[in-house]
Amino acid sequence: MTTVAAYAVPAAKAPLERTTVERRAVGEHDVLIDIKFAGICHSDIHQAREGWGEAIFPMVPGHEIAGVVSEVGPGVTRYRVGDRVGVGCMVDSCHECENCRAGREQYCTGSGMVGTYNALDKNGEPTYGGYSEKIVVDENYVVRIPDGLALDVAAPLLCAGITLYSPLKRWGAGPGKKVAVLGMGGLGHMGVKIAHALGAEVTVLSQSLRKKDDGLKLGADHYHATSDPKTFEELRGTFDLIVSTVSAPLDFNAYLSLLKTEGTLANVGAPEEPVALNLFSLLGGGKTLAGSMIGGIAETQEMLDFCAAHGIGAEIELIGAAEINEAYERVLNSDVRYRFVIDTATI
Ligand code: NAP
Ligand code: ZN
């Protein structure tokens, strides 16, 4: 066991404070990672506030982890000391069910995926995430960060990047396809970059035009404010695919009207309250409303390699650990451009 410094939420809705947590001894197939950077995902905030239901406290959030391997277990074959690596939203799963075998570990039907934090590992111990100095992870749940990607802008790819890459690929974003990204926050701005790199015609649907210049710079072809009712008249029947990254409940009926016939609205946002859906919004036009959760380990590696090849990292605001609480407030106010990343040397 190793004691490491961390930032933790002591109880639901309480501010984060500095503490220490224990990391398990490096096992046969484990790697010890010196964490360099950890992104702040809106999911960290939902869980720290118990917005998704009962959570485990103290909680060390953080599932956008970039660092360097500093020790490997005797059975480790994929990584060596000094390798640049990342860890995303899961640190384990059953390894055996149909989904795990198919590389969809995030949908493990055996034990369920073990979350990087706010979960219990196989020994029944709580897991603690990336707002800390070091973490011990089974090598099968670790990915390699390509040399061309700096670790600070790579960290957010481990959740925000894969969460957009996976549905964009699954629903065929590419040349000739009109794709809308709903919400221009941490996930949304990655969606703009990745959909553009895949060759799609990209539209941002944001609450206002405040971030329009940035959106166009990051690769969007069009940018519209959803606060303007004219947007819904102008864009009716336009998109092959809409990916919603919105963290709050939304009128999905209005957005389904923006799809072409047989278009798909893939939702990745995880609001704390249910939404109302009029099923007639799907019937006319044969539309699909779908969901997607992060991506598997092999797909996460594919995404990192794709991002490195296209020079894609996150747009980040690097902060010290003492600024995490303030950063949470800014994320809640849609005032993030576009991902806060913690320099873990400040912990
Ligand atoms: P974020 O940085 O806060 O971005 C969310 C964006 O949604 C905001 O920037 C804002 O964009 C828009 N928005 C917020 N409140 C809104 C409202 N009331 N009405 C309309 N638009 C609103 O959050 P994030 O880290 O990207 O995460 C987004 C959501 O995805 C969260 O719920 C998170 O838990 C979830 N998530 C899901 C997965 C998954 O695997 N499915 C993975 C990671 C995160 P504009 O300012 O442009 O309007
Ligand atoms: Zn996340």
Short mmCIF file of C-alpha atoms and ligand atoms in Angstrom, two decimals:
data_model
loop_
_atom_site.label_atom_id
_atom_site.label_comp_id
_atom_site.label_asym_id
_atom_site.label_seq_id
_atom_site.Cartn_x
_atom_site.Cartn_y
_atom_site.Cartn_z
CA MET A 1 0.00 0.00 0.00
CA THR A 2 1.10 3.54 -0.72
CA THR A 3 -0.35 6.69 0.79
CA VAL A 4 -0.86 9.44 -1.79
CA ALA A 5 -2.10 13.03 -1.60
CA ALA A 6 -5.48 13.71 -3.22
CA TYR A 7 -8.35 16.17 -3.40
CA ALA A 8 -11.59 14.70 -2.12
CA VAL A 9 -15.24 15.56 -1.61
CA PRO A 10 -15.82 14.64 2.06
CA ALA A 11 -19.65 14.49 1.79
CA ALA A 12 -22.30 15.17 -0.85
CA LYS A 13 -22.21 18.81 -2.08
CA ALA A 14 -19.30 19.70 0.26
CA PRO A 15 -16.32 21.56 -1.21
CA LEU A 16 -13.26 19.51 -2.16
CA GLU A 17 -10.33 19.49 0.25
CA ARG A 18 -6.83 18.07 0.38
CA THR A 19 -6.50 14.63 1.97
CA THR A 20 -4.65 11.34 1.50
CA VAL A 21 -5.83 7.95 0.16
CA GLU A 22 -4.28 4.49 0.07
CA ARG A 23 -3.33 2.85 -3.23
CA ARG A 24 -3.08 -0.93 -3.32
CA ALA A 25 0.31 -2.64 -3.74
CA VAL A 26 1.19 -3.13 -7.42
CA GLY A 27 -0.18 -6.59 -8.31
CA GLU A 28 0.82 -9.10 -10.99
CA HIS A 29 -0.93 -7.25 -13.85
CA ASP A 30 -0.94 -3.72 -12.39
CA VAL A 31 0.89 -0.58 -13.34
CA LEU A 32 1.60 2.31 -10.98
CA ILE A 33 1.04 5.63 -12.73
CA ASP A 34 2.41 9.00 -11.63
CA ILE A 35 -0.54 11.20 -12.52
CA LYS A 36 0.50 14.44 -14.24
CA PHE A 37 -2.86 15.89 -15.28
CA ALA A 38 -6.51 15.21 -14.51
CA GLY A 39 -9.45 16.74 -16.38
CA ILE A 40 -12.62 17.94 -14.68
CA CYS A 41 -15.67 16.33 -16.29
CA HIS A 42 -19.22 17.46 -15.55
CA SER A 43 -19.81 13.85 -14.41
CA ASP A 44 -17.41 14.56 -11.51
CA ILE A 45 -19.74 17.34 -10.42
CA HIS A 46 -22.95 15.32 -10.82
CA GLN A 47 -21.47 12.61 -8.58
CA ALA A 48 -19.86 14.93 -6.02
CA ARG A 49 -23.32 16.45 -5.51
CA GLU A 50 -25.05 13.05 -5.48
CA GLY A 51 -27.07 14.17 -8.48
CA TRP A 52 -27.25 10.64 -9.88
CA GLY A 53 -28.19 9.00 -6.58
CA GLU A 54 -26.32 7.71 -3.57
CA ALA A 55 -22.55 7.98 -3.85
CA ILE A 56 -19.48 6.84 -1.90
CA PHE A 57 -17.68 9.43 0.27
CA PRO A 58 -15.03 10.57 0.70
CA MET A 59 -14.88 10.76 -3.12
CA VAL A 60 -11.75 11.51 -5.12
CA PRO A 61 -13.18 12.37 -8.54
CA GLY A 62 -11.27 12.33 -11.83
CA HIS A 63 -11.56 9.99 -14.80
CA GLU A 64 -9.51 11.89 -17.35
CA ILE A 65 -6.07 10.83 -16.23
CA ALA A 66 -2.77 11.34 -18.05
CA GLY A 67 0.55 10.32 -16.55
CA VAL A 68 3.69 8.24 -16.69
CA VAL A 69 4.22 4.61 -15.63
CA SER A 70 6.56 4.43 -12.64
CA GLU A 71 6.34 0.74 -11.71
CA VAL A 72 4.96 -2.44 -13.31
CA GLY A 73 3.86 -5.77 -11.85
CA PRO A 74 5.74 -8.97 -12.82
CA GLY A 75 3.03 -10.11 -15.27
CA VAL A 76 2.68 -6.80 -17.13
CA THR A 77 3.44 -7.12 -20.86
CA ARG A 78 2.05 -3.96 -22.46
CA TYR A 79 3.76 -1.15 -20.53
CA ARG A 80 7.17 -0.26 -19.22
CA VAL A 81 8.42 2.30 -16.72
CA GLY A 82 8.48 5.71 -18.43
CA ASP A 83 5.56 5.06 -20.81
CA ARG A 84 3.03 7.89 -21.26
CA VAL A 85 -0.39 6.51 -20.46
CA GLY A 86 -3.98 7.39 -19.76
CA VAL A 87 -6.87 6.04 -17.70
CA GLY A 88 -10.50 6.91 -18.36
CA CYS A 89 -13.81 6.13 -16.66
CA MET A 90 -13.22 2.48 -15.81
CA VAL A 91 -10.46 0.54 -14.08
CA ASP A 92 -11.87 -2.99 -14.35
CA SER A 93 -14.77 -5.17 -15.53
CA CYS A 94 -15.45 -8.94 -15.52
CA HIS A 95 -13.13 -9.69 -18.53
CA GLU A 96 -15.40 -12.63 -19.51
CA CYS A 97 -18.90 -11.59 -20.57
CA GLU A 98 -19.87 -11.13 -24.21
CA ASN A 99 -19.39 -7.37 -24.01
CA CYS A 100 -15.98 -7.53 -22.33
CA ARG A 101 -14.81 -10.04 -24.95
CA ALA A 102 -16.12 -7.79 -27.72
CA GLY A 103 -14.24 -4.73 -26.42
CA ARG A 104 -17.34 -3.10 -24.97
CA GLU A 105 -16.11 -3.27 -21.38
CA GLN A 106 -18.14 -0.18 -20.51
CA TYR A 107 -21.28 -2.28 -20.95
CA CYS A 108 -19.95 -5.28 -18.95
CA THR A 109 -22.87 -7.53 -18.00
CA GLY A 110 -20.81 -9.72 -15.66
CA SER A 111 -19.69 -7.63 -12.70
CA GLY A 112 -20.49 -4.32 -14.42
CA MET A 113 -17.66 -1.92 -15.22
CA VAL A 114 -15.75 -0.74 -12.17
CA GLY A 115 -15.72 3.05 -12.19
CA THR A 116 -12.42 4.87 -11.69
CA TYR A 117 -14.00 6.42 -8.59
CA ASN A 118 -17.32 6.22 -6.72
CA ALA A 119 -17.27 2.44 -7.15
CA LEU A 120 -16.07 -0.68 -5.33
CA ASP A 121 -13.24 -2.75 -6.77
CA LYS A 122 -13.12 -6.57 -6.79
CA ASN A 123 -11.87 -6.58 -3.20
CA GLY A 124 -14.79 -4.44 -2.09
CA GLU A 125 -12.57 -1.39 -1.56
CA PRO A 126 -13.71 2.02 -2.82
CA THR A 127 -11.96 3.29 -5.94
CA TYR A 128 -10.41 6.77 -5.96
CA GLY A 129 -9.90 8.80 -9.12
CA GLY A 130 -7.45 11.11 -10.77
CA TYR A 131 -7.39 14.20 -8.52
CA SER A 132 -4.37 12.58 -6.85
CA GLU A 133 -0.65 11.95 -7.21
CA LYS A 134 -0.65 8.28 -8.21
CA ILE A 135 -3.00 5.46 -9.16
CA VAL A 136 -2.63 1.67 -9.50
CA VAL A 137 -4.55 0.14 -12.43
CA ASP A 138 -4.74 -3.25 -14.19
CA GLU A 139 -2.77 -2.81 -17.43
CA ASN A 140 -5.79 -3.97 -19.46
CA TYR A 141 -7.62 -0.75 -18.52
CA VAL A 142 -4.70 1.55 -19.39
CA VAL A 143 -4.16 3.14 -22.80
CA ARG A 144 -1.07 4.59 -24.44
CA ILE A 145 -0.85 8.33 -25.13
CA PRO A 146 0.88 8.78 -28.49
CA ASP A 147 4.10 10.84 -28.49
CA GLY A 148 2.57 13.60 -30.60
CA LEU A 149 0.02 14.48 -27.90
CA ALA A 150 1.00 16.61 -24.90
CA LEU A 151 -0.24 15.04 -21.67
CA ASP A 152 -2.23 18.08 -20.49
CA VAL A 153 -4.39 18.35 -23.64
CA ALA A 154 -4.60 14.56 -23.90
CA ALA A 155 -6.14 14.07 -20.43
CA PRO A 156 -9.68 15.19 -21.46
CA LEU A 157 -9.63 12.78 -24.39
CA LEU A 158 -9.91 9.90 -21.90
CA CYS A 159 -13.55 10.77 -21.25
CA ALA A 160 -14.72 13.75 -23.34
CA GLY A 161 -12.82 12.54 -26.42
CA ILE A 162 -13.98 8.93 -26.42
CA THR A 163 -17.55 9.83 -25.42
CA LEU A 164 -17.90 11.80 -28.67
CA TYR A 165 -15.68 9.67 -30.90
CA SER A 166 -17.66 6.51 -30.24
CA PRO A 167 -21.15 7.75 -31.29
CA LEU A 168 -19.75 9.82 -34.15
CA LYS A 169 -18.16 6.66 -35.58
CA ARG A 170 -21.09 4.39 -34.74
CA TRP A 171 -23.62 6.61 -36.50
CA GLY A 172 -21.40 7.32 -39.50
CA ALA A 173 -20.27 10.94 -39.14
CA GLY A 174 -18.17 11.57 -42.25
CA PRO A 175 -18.11 13.19 -45.68
CA GLY A 176 -21.58 14.10 -46.95
CA LYS A 177 -23.12 13.90 -43.47
CA LYS A 178 -24.64 16.84 -41.62
CA VAL A 179 -23.83 16.52 -37.94
CA ALA A 180 -24.96 18.80 -35.13
CA VAL A 181 -23.24 18.97 -31.75
CA LEU A 182 -25.58 20.19 -29.05
CA GLY A 183 -23.81 22.01 -26.20
CA MET A 184 -20.36 23.54 -26.60
CA GLY A 185 -18.72 22.50 -23.34
CA GLY A 186 -16.06 19.91 -22.55
CA LEU A 187 -17.66 17.08 -24.51
CA GLY A 188 -19.17 19.32 -27.17
CA HIS A 189 -15.95 21.04 -28.21
CA MET A 190 -14.30 17.64 -28.64
CA GLY A 191 -17.28 16.60 -30.76
CA VAL A 192 -16.74 19.59 -33.04
CA LYS A 193 -13.06 18.78 -33.53
CA ILE A 194 -13.57 15.06 -34.08
CA ALA A 195 -16.63 15.36 -36.36
CA HIS A 196 -14.74 17.91 -38.46
CA ALA A 197 -11.69 15.62 -38.67
CA LEU A 198 -13.99 12.76 -39.76
CA GLY A 199 -15.09 14.96 -42.67
CA ALA A 200 -18.67 15.79 -41.64
CA GLU A 201 -20.36 19.16 -42.09
CA VAL A 202 -20.57 20.35 -38.48
CA THR A 203 -23.10 22.63 -36.82
CA VAL A 204 -22.94 23.75 -33.20
CA LEU A 205 -26.22 24.27 -31.38
CA SER A 206 -25.43 26.33 -28.29
CA GLN A 207 -27.63 28.30 -25.93
CA SER A 208 -26.14 31.58 -27.21
CA LEU A 209 -23.68 32.88 -29.80
CA ARG A 210 -21.11 33.75 -27.07
CA LYS A 211 -18.72 30.98 -28.16
CA LYS A 212 -19.37 31.22 -31.90
CA ASP A 213 -15.86 32.42 -32.90
CA ASP A 214 -14.28 29.55 -30.98
CA GLY A 215 -16.67 27.02 -32.48
CA LEU A 216 -15.86 28.08 -36.02
CA LYS A 217 -12.12 28.02 -35.24
CA LEU A 218 -12.36 24.50 -33.84
CA GLY A 219 -13.92 23.20 -37.05
CA ALA A 220 -17.63 23.99 -37.04
CA ASP A 221 -19.13 25.10 -40.36
CA HIS A 222 -22.22 26.67 -38.78
CA TYR A 223 -23.20 27.91 -35.32
CA HIS A 224 -26.71 28.62 -34.05
CA ALA A 225 -28.26 29.79 -30.79
CA THR A 226 -30.99 27.55 -29.42
CA SER A 227 -32.37 30.51 -27.43
CA ASP A 228 -33.52 31.95 -30.78
CA PRO A 229 -36.80 30.31 -31.87
CA LYS A 230 -35.90 31.03 -35.52
CA THR A 231 -33.13 28.42 -35.24
CA PHE A 232 -35.76 25.69 -35.00
CA GLU A 233 -37.66 26.98 -38.06
CA GLU A 234 -34.52 27.40 -40.19
CA LEU A 235 -32.95 24.05 -39.33
CA ARG A 236 -36.04 21.82 -39.41
CA GLY A 237 -35.22 18.49 -41.12
CA THR A 238 -31.50 19.30 -41.57
CA PHE A 239 -29.33 16.77 -39.76
CA ASP A 240 -28.35 13.14 -40.30
CA LEU A 241 -27.03 13.00 -36.74
CA ILE A 242 -27.32 15.16 -33.65
CA VAL A 243 -25.16 14.37 -30.62
CA SER A 244 -26.48 15.95 -27.43
CA THR A 245 -23.90 16.67 -24.74
CA VAL A 246 -26.21 18.78 -22.60
CA SER A 247 -25.92 18.22 -18.85
CA ALA A 248 -29.45 19.47 -18.04
CA PRO A 249 -32.91 18.15 -19.01
CA LEU A 250 -33.86 19.21 -22.52
CA ASP A 251 -36.88 19.32 -24.80
CA PHE A 252 -35.84 16.42 -27.03
CA ASN A 253 -39.01 16.83 -29.12
CA ALA A 254 -37.73 20.17 -30.42
CA TYR A 255 -34.34 18.71 -31.35
CA LEU A 256 -35.81 15.60 -33.00
CA SER A 257 -37.62 17.98 -35.39
CA LEU A 258 -34.19 19.08 -36.68
CA LEU A 259 -33.37 15.56 -37.94
CA LYS A 260 -33.78 14.41 -41.51
CA THR A 261 -36.04 11.42 -42.19
CA GLU A 262 -34.53 8.39 -40.42
CA GLY A 263 -31.95 10.59 -38.69
CA THR A 264 -30.54 9.81 -35.26
CA LEU A 265 -30.27 11.85 -32.09
CA ALA A 266 -27.57 10.22 -29.99
CA ASN A 267 -27.63 11.46 -26.42
CA VAL A 268 -24.54 11.36 -24.23
CA GLY A 269 -25.59 14.01 -21.68
CA ALA A 270 -26.47 12.65 -18.24
CA PRO A 271 -28.90 15.10 -16.62
CA GLU A 272 -30.03 14.49 -13.06
CA GLU A 273 -33.74 14.66 -13.90
CA PRO A 274 -35.80 12.65 -16.44
CA VAL A 275 -36.96 14.27 -19.67
CA ALA A 276 -40.42 14.26 -21.25
CA LEU A 277 -40.68 12.67 -24.66
CA ASN A 278 -43.67 12.77 -27.00
CA LEU A 279 -43.28 9.53 -28.94
CA PHE A 280 -44.86 11.15 -32.00
CA SER A 281 -41.56 13.05 -32.31
CA LEU A 282 -40.01 9.72 -33.36
CA LEU A 283 -42.86 8.25 -35.42
CA GLY A 284 -43.09 10.89 -38.12
CA GLY A 285 -39.84 10.57 -40.05
CA GLY A 286 -38.87 7.19 -38.55
CA LYS A 287 -36.33 8.76 -36.25
CA THR A 288 -34.02 7.16 -33.70
CA LEU A 289 -33.25 8.43 -30.22
CA ALA A 290 -30.19 6.60 -28.93
CA GLY A 291 -27.68 6.67 -26.11
CA SER A 292 -23.98 6.02 -25.77
CA MET A 293 -21.62 5.71 -22.80
CA ILE A 294 -17.88 6.41 -23.16
CA GLY A 295 -16.27 3.64 -25.29
CA GLY A 296 -14.33 0.39 -24.89
CA ILE A 297 -10.61 0.18 -24.17
CA ALA A 298 -9.53 -0.71 -27.73
CA GLU A 299 -11.77 2.03 -29.13
CA THR A 300 -10.27 4.51 -26.66
CA GLN A 301 -6.81 3.62 -27.98
CA GLU A 302 -8.11 4.02 -31.55
CA MET A 303 -9.47 7.47 -30.62
CA LEU A 304 -6.14 8.57 -29.11
CA ASP A 305 -4.27 7.44 -32.23
CA PHE A 306 -6.84 9.25 -34.42
CA CYS A 307 -6.48 12.44 -32.37
CA ALA A 308 -2.68 12.29 -32.51
CA ALA A 309 -2.78 11.76 -36.29
CA HIS A 310 -5.07 14.79 -36.69
CA GLY A 311 -3.32 17.00 -34.13
CA ILE A 312 -6.38 17.05 -31.89
CA GLY A 313 -6.12 17.80 -28.20
CA ALA A 314 -8.61 19.48 -25.87
CA GLU A 315 -8.78 23.25 -25.40
CA ILE A 316 -7.86 23.51 -21.76
CA GLU A 317 -7.59 25.90 -18.86
CA LEU A 318 -4.83 24.51 -16.63
CA ILE A 319 -5.51 25.07 -12.92
CA GLY A 320 -3.94 24.32 -9.55
CA ALA A 321 -5.70 22.00 -7.10
CA ALA A 322 -6.72 24.96 -4.92
CA GLU A 323 -8.91 26.22 -7.78
CA ILE A 324 -11.02 23.07 -8.22
CA ASN A 325 -14.02 24.35 -6.25
CA GLU A 326 -14.13 27.56 -8.28
CA ALA A 327 -13.79 25.54 -11.50
CA TYR A 328 -16.82 23.44 -10.49
CA GLU A 329 -18.92 26.61 -10.15
CA ARG A 330 -17.79 27.81 -13.56
CA VAL A 331 -18.66 24.48 -15.21
CA LEU A 332 -22.11 24.66 -13.61
CA ASN A 333 -22.53 28.12 -15.17
CA SER A 334 -21.52 26.90 -18.70
CA ASP A 335 -18.44 29.12 -18.24
CA VAL A 336 -15.72 26.70 -19.31
CA ARG A 337 -13.45 27.09 -22.33
CA TYR A 338 -13.42 24.21 -22.76
CA ARG A 339 -12.03 21.84 -20.15
CA PHE A 340 -10.45 22.52 -16.79
CA VAL A 341 -7.38 20.36 -16.26
CA ILE A 342 -5.69 20.03 -12.87
CA ASP A 343 -1.90 20.13 -12.73
CA THR A 344 -1.56 17.36 -10.15
CA ALA A 345 1.89 18.62 -9.08
CA THR A 346 -0.10 21.26 -7.13
CA ILE A 347 -1.87 18.66 -4.98
P1 NAP B 1 -20.02 20.84 -19.71
O1 NAP B 1 -18.60 21.12 -20.03
O2 NAP B 1 -20.66 21.52 -18.57
O3 NAP B 1 -20.88 21.06 -21.05
C1 NAP B 1 -22.27 20.94 -21.08
C2 NAP B 1 -22.82 21.98 -22.04
O4 NAP B 1 -24.22 21.80 -22.11
C3 NAP B 1 -22.64 23.40 -21.58
O5 NAP B 1 -21.39 23.93 -21.93
C4 NAP B 1 -23.76 24.10 -22.29
O6 NAP B 1 -23.37 24.38 -23.62
C5 NAP B 1 -24.85 23.04 -22.34
N1 NAP B 1 -25.87 23.27 -21.31
C6 NAP B 1 -25.69 23.27 -19.97
N2 NAP B 1 -26.85 23.52 -19.34
C7 NAP B 1 -27.77 23.68 -20.29
C8 NAP B 1 -29.17 23.94 -20.29
N3 NAP B 1 -29.85 24.11 -19.13
N4 NAP B 1 -29.81 24.01 -21.48
C9 NAP B 1 -29.16 23.85 -22.62
N5 NAP B 1 -27.83 23.61 -22.69
C10 NAP B 1 -27.17 23.52 -21.55
O7 NAP B 1 -20.22 19.28 -19.38
P2 NAP B 1 -19.46 18.01 -20.03
O8 NAP B 1 -18.34 17.63 -19.15
O9 NAP B 1 -19.26 18.27 -21.46
O10 NAP B 1 -20.58 16.87 -19.83
C11 NAP B 1 -21.85 17.01 -20.44
C12 NAP B 1 -22.80 15.94 -19.95
O11 NAP B 1 -22.37 14.67 -20.44
C13 NAP B 1 -22.86 15.79 -18.44
O12 NAP B 1 -24.19 15.50 -18.05
C14 NAP B 1 -21.95 14.61 -18.16
O13 NAP B 1 -22.26 13.95 -16.96
C15 NAP B 1 -22.28 13.75 -19.35
N6 NAP B 1 -21.25 12.76 -19.71
C16 NAP B 1 -21.68 11.61 -20.26
C17 NAP B 1 -20.75 10.66 -20.69
C18 NAP B 1 -21.20 9.41 -21.36
O14 NAP B 1 -20.43 8.46 -21.40
N7 NAP B 1 -22.41 9.36 -21.90
C19 NAP B 1 -19.40 10.91 -20.52
C20 NAP B 1 -18.99 12.10 -19.97
C21 NAP B 1 -19.92 13.05 -19.55
P3 NAP B 1 -23.65 25.81 -24.32
O15 NAP B 1 -23.08 26.82 -23.38
O16 NAP B 1 -22.95 25.70 -25.61
O17 NAP B 1 -25.12 25.91 -24.45
ZN ZN B 2 -16.36 12.16 -17.85
#
